[in-house]
PDB file of C-alpha atoms in Angstrom:
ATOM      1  CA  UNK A   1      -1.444  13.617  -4.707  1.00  0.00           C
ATOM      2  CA  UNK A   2      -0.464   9.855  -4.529  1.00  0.00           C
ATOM      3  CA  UNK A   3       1.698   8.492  -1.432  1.00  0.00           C
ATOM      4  CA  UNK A   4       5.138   6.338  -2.287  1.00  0.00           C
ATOM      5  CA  UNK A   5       5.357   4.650   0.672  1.00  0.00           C
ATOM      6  CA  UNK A   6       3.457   1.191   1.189  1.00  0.00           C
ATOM      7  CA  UNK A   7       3.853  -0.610   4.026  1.00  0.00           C
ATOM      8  CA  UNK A   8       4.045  -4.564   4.753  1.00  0.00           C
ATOM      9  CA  UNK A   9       0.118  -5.208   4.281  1.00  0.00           C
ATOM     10  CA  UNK A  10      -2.241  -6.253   7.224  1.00  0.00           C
ATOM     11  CA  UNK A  11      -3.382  -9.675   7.929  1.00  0.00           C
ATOM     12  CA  UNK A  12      -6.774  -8.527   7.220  1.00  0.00           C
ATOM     13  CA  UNK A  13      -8.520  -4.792   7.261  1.00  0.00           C
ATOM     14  CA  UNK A  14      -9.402  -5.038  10.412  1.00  0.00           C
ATOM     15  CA  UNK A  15      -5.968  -4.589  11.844  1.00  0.00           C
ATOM     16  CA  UNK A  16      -6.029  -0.665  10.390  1.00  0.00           C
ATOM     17  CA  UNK A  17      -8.320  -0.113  13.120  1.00  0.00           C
ATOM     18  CA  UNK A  18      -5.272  -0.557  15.653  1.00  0.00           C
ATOM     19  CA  UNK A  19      -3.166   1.691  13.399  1.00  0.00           C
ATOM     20  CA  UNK A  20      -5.603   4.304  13.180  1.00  0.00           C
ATOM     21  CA  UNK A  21      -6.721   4.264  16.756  1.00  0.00           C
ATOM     22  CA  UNK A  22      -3.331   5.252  17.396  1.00  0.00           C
ATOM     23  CA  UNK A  23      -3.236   8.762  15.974  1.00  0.00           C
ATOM     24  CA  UNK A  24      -5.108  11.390  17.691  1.00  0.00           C
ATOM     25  CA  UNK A  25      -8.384  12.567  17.703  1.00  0.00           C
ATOM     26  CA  UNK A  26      -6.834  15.933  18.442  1.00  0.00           C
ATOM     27  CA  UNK A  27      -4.273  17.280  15.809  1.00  0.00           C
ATOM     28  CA  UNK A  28      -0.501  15.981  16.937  1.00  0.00           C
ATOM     29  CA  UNK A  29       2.569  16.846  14.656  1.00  0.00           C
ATOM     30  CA  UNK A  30       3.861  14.191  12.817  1.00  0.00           C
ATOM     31  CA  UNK A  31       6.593  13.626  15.107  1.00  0.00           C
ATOM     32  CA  UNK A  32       4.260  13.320  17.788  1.00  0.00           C
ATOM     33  CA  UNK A  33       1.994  10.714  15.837  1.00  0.00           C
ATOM     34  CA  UNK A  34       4.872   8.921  14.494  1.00  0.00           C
ATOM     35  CA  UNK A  35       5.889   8.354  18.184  1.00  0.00           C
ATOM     36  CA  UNK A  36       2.095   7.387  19.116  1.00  0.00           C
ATOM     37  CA  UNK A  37       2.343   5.205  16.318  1.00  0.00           C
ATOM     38  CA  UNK A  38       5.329   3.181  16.990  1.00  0.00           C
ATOM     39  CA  UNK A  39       4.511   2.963  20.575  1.00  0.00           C
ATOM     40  CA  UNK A  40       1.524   1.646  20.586  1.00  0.00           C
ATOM     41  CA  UNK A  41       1.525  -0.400  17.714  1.00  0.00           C
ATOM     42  CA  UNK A  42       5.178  -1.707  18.621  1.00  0.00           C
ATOM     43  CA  UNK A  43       6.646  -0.335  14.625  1.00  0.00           C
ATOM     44  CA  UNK A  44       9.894  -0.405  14.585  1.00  0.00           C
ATOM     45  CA  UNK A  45      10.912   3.068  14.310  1.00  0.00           C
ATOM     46  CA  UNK A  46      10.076   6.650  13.183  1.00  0.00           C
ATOM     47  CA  UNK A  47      10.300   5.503   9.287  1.00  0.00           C
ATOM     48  CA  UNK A  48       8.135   2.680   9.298  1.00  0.00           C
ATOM     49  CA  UNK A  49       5.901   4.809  11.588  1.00  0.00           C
ATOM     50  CA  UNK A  50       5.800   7.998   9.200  1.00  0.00           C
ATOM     51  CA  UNK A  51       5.128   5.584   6.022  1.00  0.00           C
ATOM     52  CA  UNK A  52       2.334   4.550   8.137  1.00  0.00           C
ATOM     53  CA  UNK A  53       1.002   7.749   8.953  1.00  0.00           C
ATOM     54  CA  UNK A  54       1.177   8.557   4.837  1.00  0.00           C
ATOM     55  CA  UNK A  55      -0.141   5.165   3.939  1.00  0.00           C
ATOM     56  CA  UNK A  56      -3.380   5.911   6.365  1.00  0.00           C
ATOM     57  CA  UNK A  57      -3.811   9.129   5.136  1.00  0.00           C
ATOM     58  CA  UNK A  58      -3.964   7.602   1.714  1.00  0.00           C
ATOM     59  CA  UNK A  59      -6.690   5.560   2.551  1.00  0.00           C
ATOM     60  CA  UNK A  60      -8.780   8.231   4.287  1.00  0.00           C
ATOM     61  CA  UNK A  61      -8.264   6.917   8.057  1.00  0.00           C
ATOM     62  CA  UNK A  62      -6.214   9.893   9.190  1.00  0.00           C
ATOM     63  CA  UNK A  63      -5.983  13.149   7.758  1.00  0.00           C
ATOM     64  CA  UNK A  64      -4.078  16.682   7.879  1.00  0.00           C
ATOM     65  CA  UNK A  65      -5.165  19.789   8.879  1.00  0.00           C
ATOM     66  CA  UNK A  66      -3.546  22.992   9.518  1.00  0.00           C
ATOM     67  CA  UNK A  67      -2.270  21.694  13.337  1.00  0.00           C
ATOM     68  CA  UNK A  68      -1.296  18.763  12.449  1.00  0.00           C
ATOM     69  CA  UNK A  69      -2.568  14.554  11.871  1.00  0.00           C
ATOM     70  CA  UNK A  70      -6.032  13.254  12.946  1.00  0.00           C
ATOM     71  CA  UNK A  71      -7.720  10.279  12.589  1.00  0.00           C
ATOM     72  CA  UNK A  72     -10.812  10.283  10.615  1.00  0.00           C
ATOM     73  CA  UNK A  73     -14.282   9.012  11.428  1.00  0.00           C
ATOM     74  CA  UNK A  74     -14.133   6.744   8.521  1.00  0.00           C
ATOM     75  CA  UNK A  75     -14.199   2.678   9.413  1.00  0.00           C
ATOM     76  CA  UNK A  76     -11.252   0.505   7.758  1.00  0.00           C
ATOM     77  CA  UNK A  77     -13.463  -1.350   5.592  1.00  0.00           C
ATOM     78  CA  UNK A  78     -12.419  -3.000   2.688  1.00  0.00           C
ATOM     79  CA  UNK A  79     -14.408  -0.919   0.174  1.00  0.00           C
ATOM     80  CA  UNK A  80     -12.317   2.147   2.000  1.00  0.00           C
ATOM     81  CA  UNK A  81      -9.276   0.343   1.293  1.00  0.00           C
ATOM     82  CA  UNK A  82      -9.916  -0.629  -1.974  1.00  0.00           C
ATOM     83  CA  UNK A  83     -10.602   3.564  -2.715  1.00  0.00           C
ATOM     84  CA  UNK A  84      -7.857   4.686  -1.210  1.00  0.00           C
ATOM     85  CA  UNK A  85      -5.520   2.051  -2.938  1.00  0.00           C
ATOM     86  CA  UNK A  86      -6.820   2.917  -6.523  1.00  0.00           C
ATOM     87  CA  UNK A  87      -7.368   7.242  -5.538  1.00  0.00           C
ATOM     88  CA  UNK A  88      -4.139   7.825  -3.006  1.00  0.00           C
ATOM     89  CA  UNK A  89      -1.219   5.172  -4.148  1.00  0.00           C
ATOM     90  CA  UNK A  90       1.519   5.994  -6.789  1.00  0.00           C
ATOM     91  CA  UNK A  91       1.398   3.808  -9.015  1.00  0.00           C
ATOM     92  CA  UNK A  92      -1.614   1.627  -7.938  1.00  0.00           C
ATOM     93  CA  UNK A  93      -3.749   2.364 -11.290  1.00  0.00           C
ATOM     94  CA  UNK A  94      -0.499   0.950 -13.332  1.00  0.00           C
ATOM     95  CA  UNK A  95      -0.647  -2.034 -10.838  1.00  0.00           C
ATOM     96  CA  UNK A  96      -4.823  -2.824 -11.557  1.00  0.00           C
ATOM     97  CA  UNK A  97      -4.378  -1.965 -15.209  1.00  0.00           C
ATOM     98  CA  UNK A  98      -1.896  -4.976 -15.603  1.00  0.00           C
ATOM     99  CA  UNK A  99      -3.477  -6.973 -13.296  1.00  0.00           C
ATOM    100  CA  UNK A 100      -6.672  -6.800 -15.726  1.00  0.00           C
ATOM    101  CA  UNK A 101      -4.274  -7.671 -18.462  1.00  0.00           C
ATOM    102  CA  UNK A 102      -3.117 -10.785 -16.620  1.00  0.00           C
ATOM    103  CA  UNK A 103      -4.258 -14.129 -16.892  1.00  0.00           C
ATOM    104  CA  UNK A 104      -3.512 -17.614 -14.969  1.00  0.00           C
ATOM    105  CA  UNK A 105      -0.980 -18.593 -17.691  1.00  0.00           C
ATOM    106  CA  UNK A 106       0.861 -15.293 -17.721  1.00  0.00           C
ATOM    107  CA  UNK A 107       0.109 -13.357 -14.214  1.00  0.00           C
ATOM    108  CA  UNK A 108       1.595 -10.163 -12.721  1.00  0.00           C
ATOM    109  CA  UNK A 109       4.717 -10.878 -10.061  1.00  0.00           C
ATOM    110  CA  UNK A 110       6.668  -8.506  -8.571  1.00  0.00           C
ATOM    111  CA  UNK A 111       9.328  -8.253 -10.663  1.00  0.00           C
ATOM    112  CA  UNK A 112       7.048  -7.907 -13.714  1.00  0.00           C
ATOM    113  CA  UNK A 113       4.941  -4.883 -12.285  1.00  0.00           C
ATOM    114  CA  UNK A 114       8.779  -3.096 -11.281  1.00  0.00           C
ATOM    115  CA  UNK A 115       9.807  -3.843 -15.019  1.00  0.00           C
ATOM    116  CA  UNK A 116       6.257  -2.280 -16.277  1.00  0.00           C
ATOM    117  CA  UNK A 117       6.481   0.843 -14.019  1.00  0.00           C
ATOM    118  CA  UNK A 118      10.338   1.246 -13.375  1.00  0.00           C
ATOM    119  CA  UNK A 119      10.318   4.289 -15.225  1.00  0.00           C
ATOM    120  CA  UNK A 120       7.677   5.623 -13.394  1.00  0.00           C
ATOM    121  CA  UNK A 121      10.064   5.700 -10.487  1.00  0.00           C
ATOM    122  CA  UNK A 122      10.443   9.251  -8.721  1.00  0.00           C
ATOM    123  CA  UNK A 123      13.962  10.624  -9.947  1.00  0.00           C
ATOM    124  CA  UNK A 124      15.082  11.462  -6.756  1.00  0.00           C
ATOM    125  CA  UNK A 125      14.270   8.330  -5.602  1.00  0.00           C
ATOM    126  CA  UNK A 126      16.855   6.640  -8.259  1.00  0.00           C
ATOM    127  CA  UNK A 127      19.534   9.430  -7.005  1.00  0.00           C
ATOM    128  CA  UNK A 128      19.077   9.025  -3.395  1.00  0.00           C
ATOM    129  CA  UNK A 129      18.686   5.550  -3.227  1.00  0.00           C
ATOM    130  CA  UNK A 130      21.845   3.183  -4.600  1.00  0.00           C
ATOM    131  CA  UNK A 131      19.509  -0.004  -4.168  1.00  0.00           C
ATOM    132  CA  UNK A 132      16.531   2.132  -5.419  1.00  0.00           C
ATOM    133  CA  UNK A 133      15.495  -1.173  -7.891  1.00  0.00           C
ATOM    134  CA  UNK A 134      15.156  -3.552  -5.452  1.00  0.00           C
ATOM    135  CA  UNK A 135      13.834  -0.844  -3.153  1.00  0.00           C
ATOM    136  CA  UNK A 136      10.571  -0.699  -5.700  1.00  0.00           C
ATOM    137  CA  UNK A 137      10.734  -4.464  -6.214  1.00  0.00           C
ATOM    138  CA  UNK A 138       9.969  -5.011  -2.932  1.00  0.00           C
ATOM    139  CA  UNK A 139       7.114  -2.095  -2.531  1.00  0.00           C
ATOM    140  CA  UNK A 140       5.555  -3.419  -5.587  1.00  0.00           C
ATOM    141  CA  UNK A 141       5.314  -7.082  -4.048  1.00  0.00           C
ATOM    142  CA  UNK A 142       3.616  -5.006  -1.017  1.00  0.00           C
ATOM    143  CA  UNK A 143       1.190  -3.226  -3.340  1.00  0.00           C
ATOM    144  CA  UNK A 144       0.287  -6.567  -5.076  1.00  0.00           C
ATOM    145  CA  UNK A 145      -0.509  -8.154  -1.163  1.00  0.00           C
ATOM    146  CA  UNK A 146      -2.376  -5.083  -0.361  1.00  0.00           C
ATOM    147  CA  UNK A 147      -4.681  -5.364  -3.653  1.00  0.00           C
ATOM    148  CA  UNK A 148      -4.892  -8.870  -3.119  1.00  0.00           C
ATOM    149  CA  UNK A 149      -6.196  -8.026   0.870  1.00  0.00           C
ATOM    150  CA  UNK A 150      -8.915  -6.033  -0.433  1.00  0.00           C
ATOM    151  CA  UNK A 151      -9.821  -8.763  -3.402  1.00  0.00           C
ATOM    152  CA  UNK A 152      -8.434  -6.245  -6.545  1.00  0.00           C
ATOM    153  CA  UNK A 153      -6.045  -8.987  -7.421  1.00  0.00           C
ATOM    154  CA  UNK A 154      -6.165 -12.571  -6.548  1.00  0.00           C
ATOM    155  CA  UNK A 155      -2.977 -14.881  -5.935  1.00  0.00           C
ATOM    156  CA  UNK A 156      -2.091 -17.754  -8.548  1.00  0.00           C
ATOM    157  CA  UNK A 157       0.828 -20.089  -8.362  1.00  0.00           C
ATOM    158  CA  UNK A 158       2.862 -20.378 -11.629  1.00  0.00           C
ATOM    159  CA  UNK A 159       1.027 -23.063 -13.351  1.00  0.00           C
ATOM    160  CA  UNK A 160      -2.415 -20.474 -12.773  1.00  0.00           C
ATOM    161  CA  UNK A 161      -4.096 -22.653  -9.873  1.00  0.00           C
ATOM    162  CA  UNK A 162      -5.121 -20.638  -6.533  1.00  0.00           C
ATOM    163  CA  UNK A 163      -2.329 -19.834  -4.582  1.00  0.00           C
ATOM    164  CA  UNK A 164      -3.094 -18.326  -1.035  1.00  0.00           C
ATOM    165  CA  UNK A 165      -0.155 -18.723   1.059  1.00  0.00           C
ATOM    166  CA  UNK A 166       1.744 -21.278  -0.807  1.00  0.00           C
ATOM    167  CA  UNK A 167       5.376 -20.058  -1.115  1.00  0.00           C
ATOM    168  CA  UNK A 168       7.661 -18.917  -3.669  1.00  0.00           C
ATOM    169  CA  UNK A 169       7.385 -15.790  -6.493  1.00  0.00           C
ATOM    170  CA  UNK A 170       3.724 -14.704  -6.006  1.00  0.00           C
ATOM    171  CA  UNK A 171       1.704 -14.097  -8.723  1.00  0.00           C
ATOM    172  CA  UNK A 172      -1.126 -12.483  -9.135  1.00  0.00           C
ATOM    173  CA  UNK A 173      -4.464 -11.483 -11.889  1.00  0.00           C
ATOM    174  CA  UNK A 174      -7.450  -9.294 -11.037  1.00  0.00           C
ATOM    175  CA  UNK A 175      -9.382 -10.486  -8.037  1.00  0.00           C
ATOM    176  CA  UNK A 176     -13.383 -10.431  -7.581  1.00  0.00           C
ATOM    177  CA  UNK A 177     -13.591  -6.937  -6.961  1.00  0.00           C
ATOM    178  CA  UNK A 178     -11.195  -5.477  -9.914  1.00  0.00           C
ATOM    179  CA  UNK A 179     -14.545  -5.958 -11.973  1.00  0.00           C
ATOM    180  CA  UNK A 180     -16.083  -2.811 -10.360  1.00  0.00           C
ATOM    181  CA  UNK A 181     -12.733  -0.574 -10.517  1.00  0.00           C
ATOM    182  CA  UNK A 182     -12.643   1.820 -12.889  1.00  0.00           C
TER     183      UNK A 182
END
């Protein structure tokens, strides 16, 4: 099963360990790690902290047993990330298959990978949701940062020159490590 939710990516891998350190080693309900969650990471309320909990499952930090949510053994590394991205994330696979398309002259924004995989869009999502579209928009500019985190994509301005932080649409084409993804 693949996880929706994708929250705002890290400033680097490392900071998982905080997130993950935060749900127990002993199984809690997911009210009870949602609140461990926001409290000692400082999210900024039981949403953000149960897309958290999902999104760390996803990447095999935490996991669920019968009881409840535990953290795993496994270390936040960026290999771990970059498994649990392409194994756990809906839509992720669409994401690194046009990303391998891409080039510098024509790379993958935000608004391009929403157009490519709108109607992959849960239907119950579109009903619930009256600003479902730019609801995805803005999860698919997450999933492009996250890939770009873990080096599956690599940020480009518009005219195909390295990016990093400059500002404006991001755009993005497969990064170093897209090369070993299935």
């Amino acid at each position: 099963m693949r996880i929706k939710p994708v929250p705002d990516p890290s400033a680097a891998v490392d900071d998982l360990r905080e997130l993950q350190r935060a749900v127990p080693l002993v199984p809690g309900s997911t009210d009870d790690c949602c609140a461990r969650l926001r409290d000692r990471c400082g999210l900024a309320d039981r949403r953000v902290a149960n897309d958290w909990l999902a999104f760390l499952r996803a990447l095999g930090l935490v996991r669920e047993t019968s009881r409840g949510f535990v953290r795993t053994d496994a270390e936040p590394t960026p290999e771990l990330v970059r498994e649990g991205l392409r194994e756990g994330v809906l839509l992720a696979p669409e994401a690194l298959a046009a990303l391998r398309e891409a080039t510098p002259e024509d790379p993958v924004t935000p608004e391009a990978l929403f157009e490519a995989t709108r109607e992959s869009v849960p239907r119950h999502d579109r009903a619930r949701d009256p600003e479902w579209e730019a609801t995805w928009r803005d999860r698919a500019a997450r999933l492009l940062a996250w890939l770009a985190l873990v080096d599956l994509a690599r940020r480009v301005s518009n005219d195909g020159e390295r990016d990093g932080d400059a500002g404006g649409t991001p755009a993005y084409v497969a990064g170093d490590e897209a090369e070993t993804s299935p």
